[in-house]
Coordinates of C-alpha atoms and ligand atoms in Angstrom, one line a residue:
X1 CA 100.8 130.2 94.6
X2 CA 99.3 126.7 94.9
X3 CA 95.9 126.8 96.6
X4 CA 93.0 124.3 96.9
X5 CA 90.5 126.6 95.2
X6 CA 87.6 126.0 97.6
X7 CA 87.0 129.7 98.4
X8 CA 87.7 130.7 94.8
X9 CA 85.1 128.4 93.4
X10 CA 82.5 129.4 96.0
X11 CA 83.2 133.0 95.1
X12 CA 83.0 132.3 91.3
X13 CA 79.6 130.7 91.8
X14 CA 78.4 133.7 93.9
X15 CA 79.7 136.3 91.4
X16 CA 78.7 134.4 88.3
X17 CA 82.0 133.7 86.5
X18 CA 83.8 130.4 85.9
X19 CA 87.4 129.4 86.7
X20 CA 89.0 127.6 83.8
X21 CA 90.4 124.2 84.1
X22 CA 93.0 123.7 81.3
X23 CA 94.4 120.2 81.1
X24 CA 98.2 119.9 80.9
X25 CA 100.3 117.5 79.0
X26 CA 103.9 118.6 79.3
X27 CA 106.2 121.4 80.5
X28 CA 105.5 123.7 77.6
X29 CA 101.7 123.6 78.0
X30 CA 102.0 124.2 81.7
X31 CA 104.2 127.2 81.0
X32 CA 101.9 128.7 78.4
X33 CA 98.9 128.4 80.6
X34 CA 100.6 129.9 83.7
X35 CA 102.0 132.8 81.7
X36 CA 98.7 133.7 79.9
X37 CA 96.6 133.3 83.1
X38 CA 99.2 135.5 85.0
X39 CA 99.0 138.1 82.2
X40 CA 95.2 138.2 82.5
X41 CA 95.2 137.9 86.3
X42 CA 92.8 134.9 86.2
X43 CA 92.9 132.1 88.7
X44 CA 93.5 128.8 87.0
X45 CA 93.0 125.1 87.6
X46 CA 95.7 122.8 86.0
X47 CA 93.8 119.6 85.3
X48 CA 96.0 116.5 85.0
X49 CA 94.4 113.2 83.9
X50 CA 95.7 109.9 85.1
X51 CA 97.0 109.3 81.5
X52 CA 98.8 112.6 81.4
X53 CA 100.4 111.9 84.8
X54 CA 101.7 108.6 83.5
X55 CA 102.9 110.3 80.4
X56 CA 104.8 112.9 82.3
X57 CA 106.4 110.3 84.6
X58 CA 104.3 110.3 87.8
X59 CA 102.6 112.4 90.4
X60 CA 105.8 113.7 92.0
X61 CA 107.2 114.9 88.6
X62 CA 104.0 116.7 87.8
X63 CA 103.9 118.4 91.2
X64 CA 107.6 119.5 91.0
X65 CA 107.2 120.7 87.4
X66 CA 104.2 122.9 88.3
X67 CA 105.7 124.2 91.5
X68 CA 109.1 124.8 89.8
X69 CA 107.4 126.9 87.1
X70 CA 105.3 128.9 89.6
X71 CA 108.6 129.8 91.4
X72 CA 110.8 130.4 88.3
X73 CA 108.2 132.4 86.4
X74 CA 107.2 134.3 89.5
X75 CA 103.6 133.4 89.1
X76 CA 101.4 135.3 91.6
X77 CA 97.9 134.2 90.6
X78 CA 96.2 131.3 92.6
X79 CA 96.9 128.0 90.9
X80 CA 95.0 124.8 91.7
X81 CA 96.8 121.6 90.8
X82 CA 93.9 119.2 90.2
X83 CA 93.7 115.4 89.5
X84 CA 91.2 115.1 86.7
X85 CA 89.0 112.0 86.7
X86 CA 90.8 110.1 89.5
X87 CA 89.4 106.6 89.0
X88 CA 90.4 105.1 92.4
X89 CA 90.8 106.1 96.0
X90 CA 94.4 105.0 95.7
X91 CA 95.2 107.4 92.9
X92 CA 93.4 110.3 94.7
X93 CA 95.5 109.6 97.8
X94 CA 98.7 109.4 95.8
X95 CA 97.9 112.8 94.3
X96 CA 97.2 114.3 97.7
X97 CA 100.4 112.8 99.1
X98 CA 102.4 114.3 96.3
X99 CA 101.1 117.9 96.7
X100 CA 98.1 118.1 94.5
X101 CA 95.7 120.7 96.0
X102 CA 92.5 119.3 94.5
X103 CA 91.3 115.9 93.3
X104 CA 88.3 114.6 91.3
X105 CA 87.1 111.2 92.3
X106 CA 85.2 109.8 89.4
X107 CA 83.2 106.9 90.7
X108 CA 80.4 107.6 88.2
X109 CA 80.7 104.1 86.8
X110 CA 79.3 102.7 90.0
X111 CA 75.9 102.7 91.6
X112 CA 75.0 105.9 93.6
X113 CA 75.5 103.9 96.9
X114 CA 78.9 102.8 95.8
X115 CA 79.8 106.2 94.4
X116 CA 79.0 107.8 97.8
X117 CA 81.1 105.2 99.6
X118 CA 84.1 105.7 97.4
X119 CA 83.8 109.5 97.3
X120 CA 83.4 109.6 101.1
X121 CA 86.7 107.8 101.5
X122 CA 88.4 110.4 99.4
X123 CA 86.8 113.4 101.2
X124 CA 87.7 112.0 104.6
X125 CA 91.4 111.8 103.5
X126 CA 91.4 115.1 101.6
X127 CA 89.9 117.1 104.5
X128 CA 92.8 116.1 106.7
X129 CA 95.2 117.5 104.1
X130 CA 93.3 120.6 103.2
X131 CA 92.6 119.4 99.7
X132 CA 89.5 120.0 97.7
X133 CA 87.3 117.3 96.2
X134 CA 85.1 117.2 93.1
X135 CA 82.8 114.3 92.4
X136 CA 80.8 113.2 89.4
X137 CA 77.1 112.1 89.1
X138 CA 75.6 110.5 86.1
X139 CA 78.2 110.0 83.3
X140 CA 79.9 112.5 81.0
X141 CA 80.1 111.0 77.6
X142 CA 82.7 111.0 74.8
X143 CA 86.4 110.0 75.0
X144 CA 89.0 110.9 77.5
X145 CA 92.4 109.3 77.8
X146 CA 91.1 107.2 74.8
X147 CA 88.3 105.6 76.9
X148 CA 84.9 105.9 75.4
X149 CA 81.7 106.4 77.5
X150 CA 78.0 107.1 77.0
X151 CA 76.1 110.0 78.5
X152 CA 74.0 109.2 81.6
X153 CA 72.1 112.3 82.9
X154 CA 72.5 113.2 86.6
X155 CA 69.3 113.3 88.7
X156 CA 68.6 116.0 91.3
X157 CA 68.0 113.4 94.1
X158 CA 71.4 111.7 93.5
X159 CA 73.2 115.0 93.5
X160 CA 71.6 116.1 96.8
X161 CA 72.2 112.7 98.4
X162 CA 75.9 112.6 97.4
X163 CA 76.6 116.1 98.5
X164 CA 75.0 115.6 101.9
X165 CA 76.7 112.2 102.5
X166 CA 80.2 113.2 101.4
X167 CA 80.9 116.8 102.0
X168 CA 82.5 117.4 98.6
X169 CA 83.5 120.9 97.5
X170 CA 82.3 120.8 93.9
X171 CA 80.1 118.6 91.8
X172 CA 80.2 117.6 88.1
X173 CA 76.6 116.6 87.2
X174 CA 76.5 115.0 83.8
X175 CA 74.0 117.0 81.8
X176 CA 74.7 116.1 78.2
X177 CA 78.3 117.4 77.7
X178 CA 80.9 115.1 76.2
X179 CA 84.7 115.0 76.3
X180 CA 86.2 115.6 72.9
X181 CA 84.3 116.8 69.8
X182 CA 80.5 117.1 69.6
X183 CA 78.5 115.7 66.7
X184 CA 76.3 118.7 66.0
X185 CA 75.3 121.3 68.6
X186 CA 75.7 120.2 72.2
X187 CA 72.4 119.4 73.9
X188 CA 72.8 120.4 77.5
X189 CA 69.8 119.8 79.9
X190 CA 69.5 123.4 81.3
X191 CA 66.3 122.7 83.1
X192 CA 68.0 120.0 85.1
X193 CA 71.0 122.2 85.7
X194 CA 68.8 124.9 87.0
X195 CA 67.0 122.4 89.3
X196 CA 70.3 121.0 90.6
X197 CA 71.7 124.5 91.2
X198 CA 68.7 125.5 93.3
X199 CA 68.8 122.3 95.3
X200 CA 72.6 122.3 96.2
X201 CA 75.0 124.9 97.5
X202 CA 78.3 123.7 96.1
X203 CA 79.7 125.1 92.8
X204 CA 79.0 123.0 89.7
X205 CA 81.5 121.9 87.2
X206 CA 81.1 121.6 83.4
X207 CA 83.2 119.0 81.8
X208 CA 83.6 118.7 78.0
X209 CA 84.0 122.5 77.5
X210 CA 85.4 122.1 74.0
X211 CA 82.9 123.0 71.4
X212 CA 80.1 124.4 73.7
X213 CA 78.9 127.6 72.0
X214 CA 79.3 130.9 73.9
X215 CA 75.6 131.4 74.6
X216 CA 75.4 127.9 76.3
X217 CA 78.5 128.7 78.3
X218 CA 77.0 132.0 79.5
X219 CA 73.7 130.2 80.4
X220 CA 75.6 127.5 82.3
X221 CA 77.5 130.1 84.4
X222 CA 74.1 131.7 85.2
X223 CA 72.9 128.3 86.5
X224 CA 75.8 127.7 88.9
X225 CA 78.6 126.4 86.8
X226 CA 81.8 127.9 88.4
X227 CA 84.5 125.6 86.8
X228 CA 84.7 124.8 83.1
X229 CA 87.1 122.1 81.8
X230 CA 88.9 122.6 78.5
X231 CA 91.2 120.1 77.0
X232 CA 90.6 119.1 73.4
X233 CA 90.3 122.6 72.1
X234 CA 93.9 123.4 73.2
X235 CA 95.1 120.2 71.7
X236 CA 93.5 121.0 68.3
X237 CA 94.9 124.6 68.0
X238 CA 98.3 123.4 69.1
X239 CA 98.4 120.5 66.7
X240 CA 97.3 122.7 63.8
X241 CA 99.9 125.3 64.4
X242 CA 102.7 122.8 64.8
X243 CA 101.7 120.9 61.7
X244 CA 101.7 124.1 59.7
X245 CA 105.1 125.1 61.1
X246 CA 106.6 121.7 60.1
X247 CA 105.1 121.9 56.6
X248 CA 106.6 125.4 56.2
X249 CA 110.0 124.7 57.9
X250 CA 111.0 121.3 56.7
X251 CA 114.7 121.8 57.7
X252 CA 114.0 122.7 61.3
X253 CA 114.9 119.9 63.8
X254 CA 115.2 121.9 67.1
X255 CA 112.4 120.5 69.3
X256 CA 112.0 123.8 71.1
X257 CA 111.2 125.6 67.8
X258 CA 108.8 122.8 66.8
X259 CA 106.9 122.5 70.1
X260 CA 106.9 126.3 70.6
X261 CA 105.2 126.8 67.2
X262 CA 102.0 126.1 69.1
X263 CA 102.5 128.7 71.8
X264 CA 100.7 131.6 70.3
X265 CA 97.7 129.4 69.3
X266 CA 97.3 128.0 72.8
X267 CA 97.6 131.4 74.4
X268 CA 95.1 132.9 72.1
X269 CA 92.6 130.2 72.9
X270 CA 93.2 130.6 76.7
X271 CA 92.6 134.3 76.3
X272 CA 89.3 133.7 74.5
X273 CA 88.1 131.3 77.2
X274 CA 89.0 133.6 80.1
X275 CA 87.1 136.5 78.5
X276 CA 84.1 134.2 77.9
X277 CA 84.2 132.8 81.4
X278 CA 84.7 136.3 82.8
X279 CA 87.6 135.2 85.1
X280 CA 89.9 138.0 84.1
X281 CA 91.1 140.1 87.0
X282 CA 89.5 137.8 89.5
X283 CA 92.5 137.3 91.7
Ligands
13P1 P1 87.2 118.6 76.5 O1 88.4 117.7 76.1 O2 86.0 118.2 75.7 O3 87.5 120.0 76.4 O4 86.9 118.2 78.0 C1 87.8 118.4 79.0 C2 87.4 117.8 80.3 O5 86.2 117.8 80.6 C3 88.4 117.3 81.2 O6 87.9 116.7 82.3

């Protein structure tokens, strides 16, 4: 069932677990994620970046793909269809109009005043449509959709100001995590995370979940992180498995066999994350 996830995330924060956001790229990934989360009875957020939406054909195709799979596979867990890093009000509105149940407005490249103004425009529209909104403060580093960015740490004051002014449902404060691979051990600012958590009520979101060691994930959940985004890690295990399959099966040309060679690896990684985030049996 498609839901906006507001209650689920509030509950996750209260009960100290995190709901996984897995990014989707195509039909197969969406199917694997839904099947494995259904098996484990974990709520799930399907994150779709603007680049992935373009790749798959558009907002409407993505919505119908997800909705179709939920019906055909008889998925009973709550599923949140989420626009990941919406870069404009226009794209957030398009997602909402096409059935997405949650959007992230990422105006983190702007000043705090401008970020608030843009985010408010999205929350006003989203509320009328019962859609959840996530916003970003500071700047998460690394590379997403092949766009590089530097880390800019969120401040407590900016977080409080943005939440009060916009009425968002969740907040992604940049605290040192990066999209993609880390060079060395991630250096998250837990002191700041703790301070932000005690100053705001909304659930916090950790982007750049790939490569963050388990002990840091557990600590983050303790400090109010209720949603953790994973993208690169699924891509890596899928690509490794498919490359190995192709090396060992040079005569196979059936795309279903080639693409599906990554199924087990993706499902195994999802299982590990759900156990670590403690979202199993939370539906
Ligand atoms: P990773 O690709 O580092 O897992 O980050 C995913 C993410 O934060 C999507 O918004």
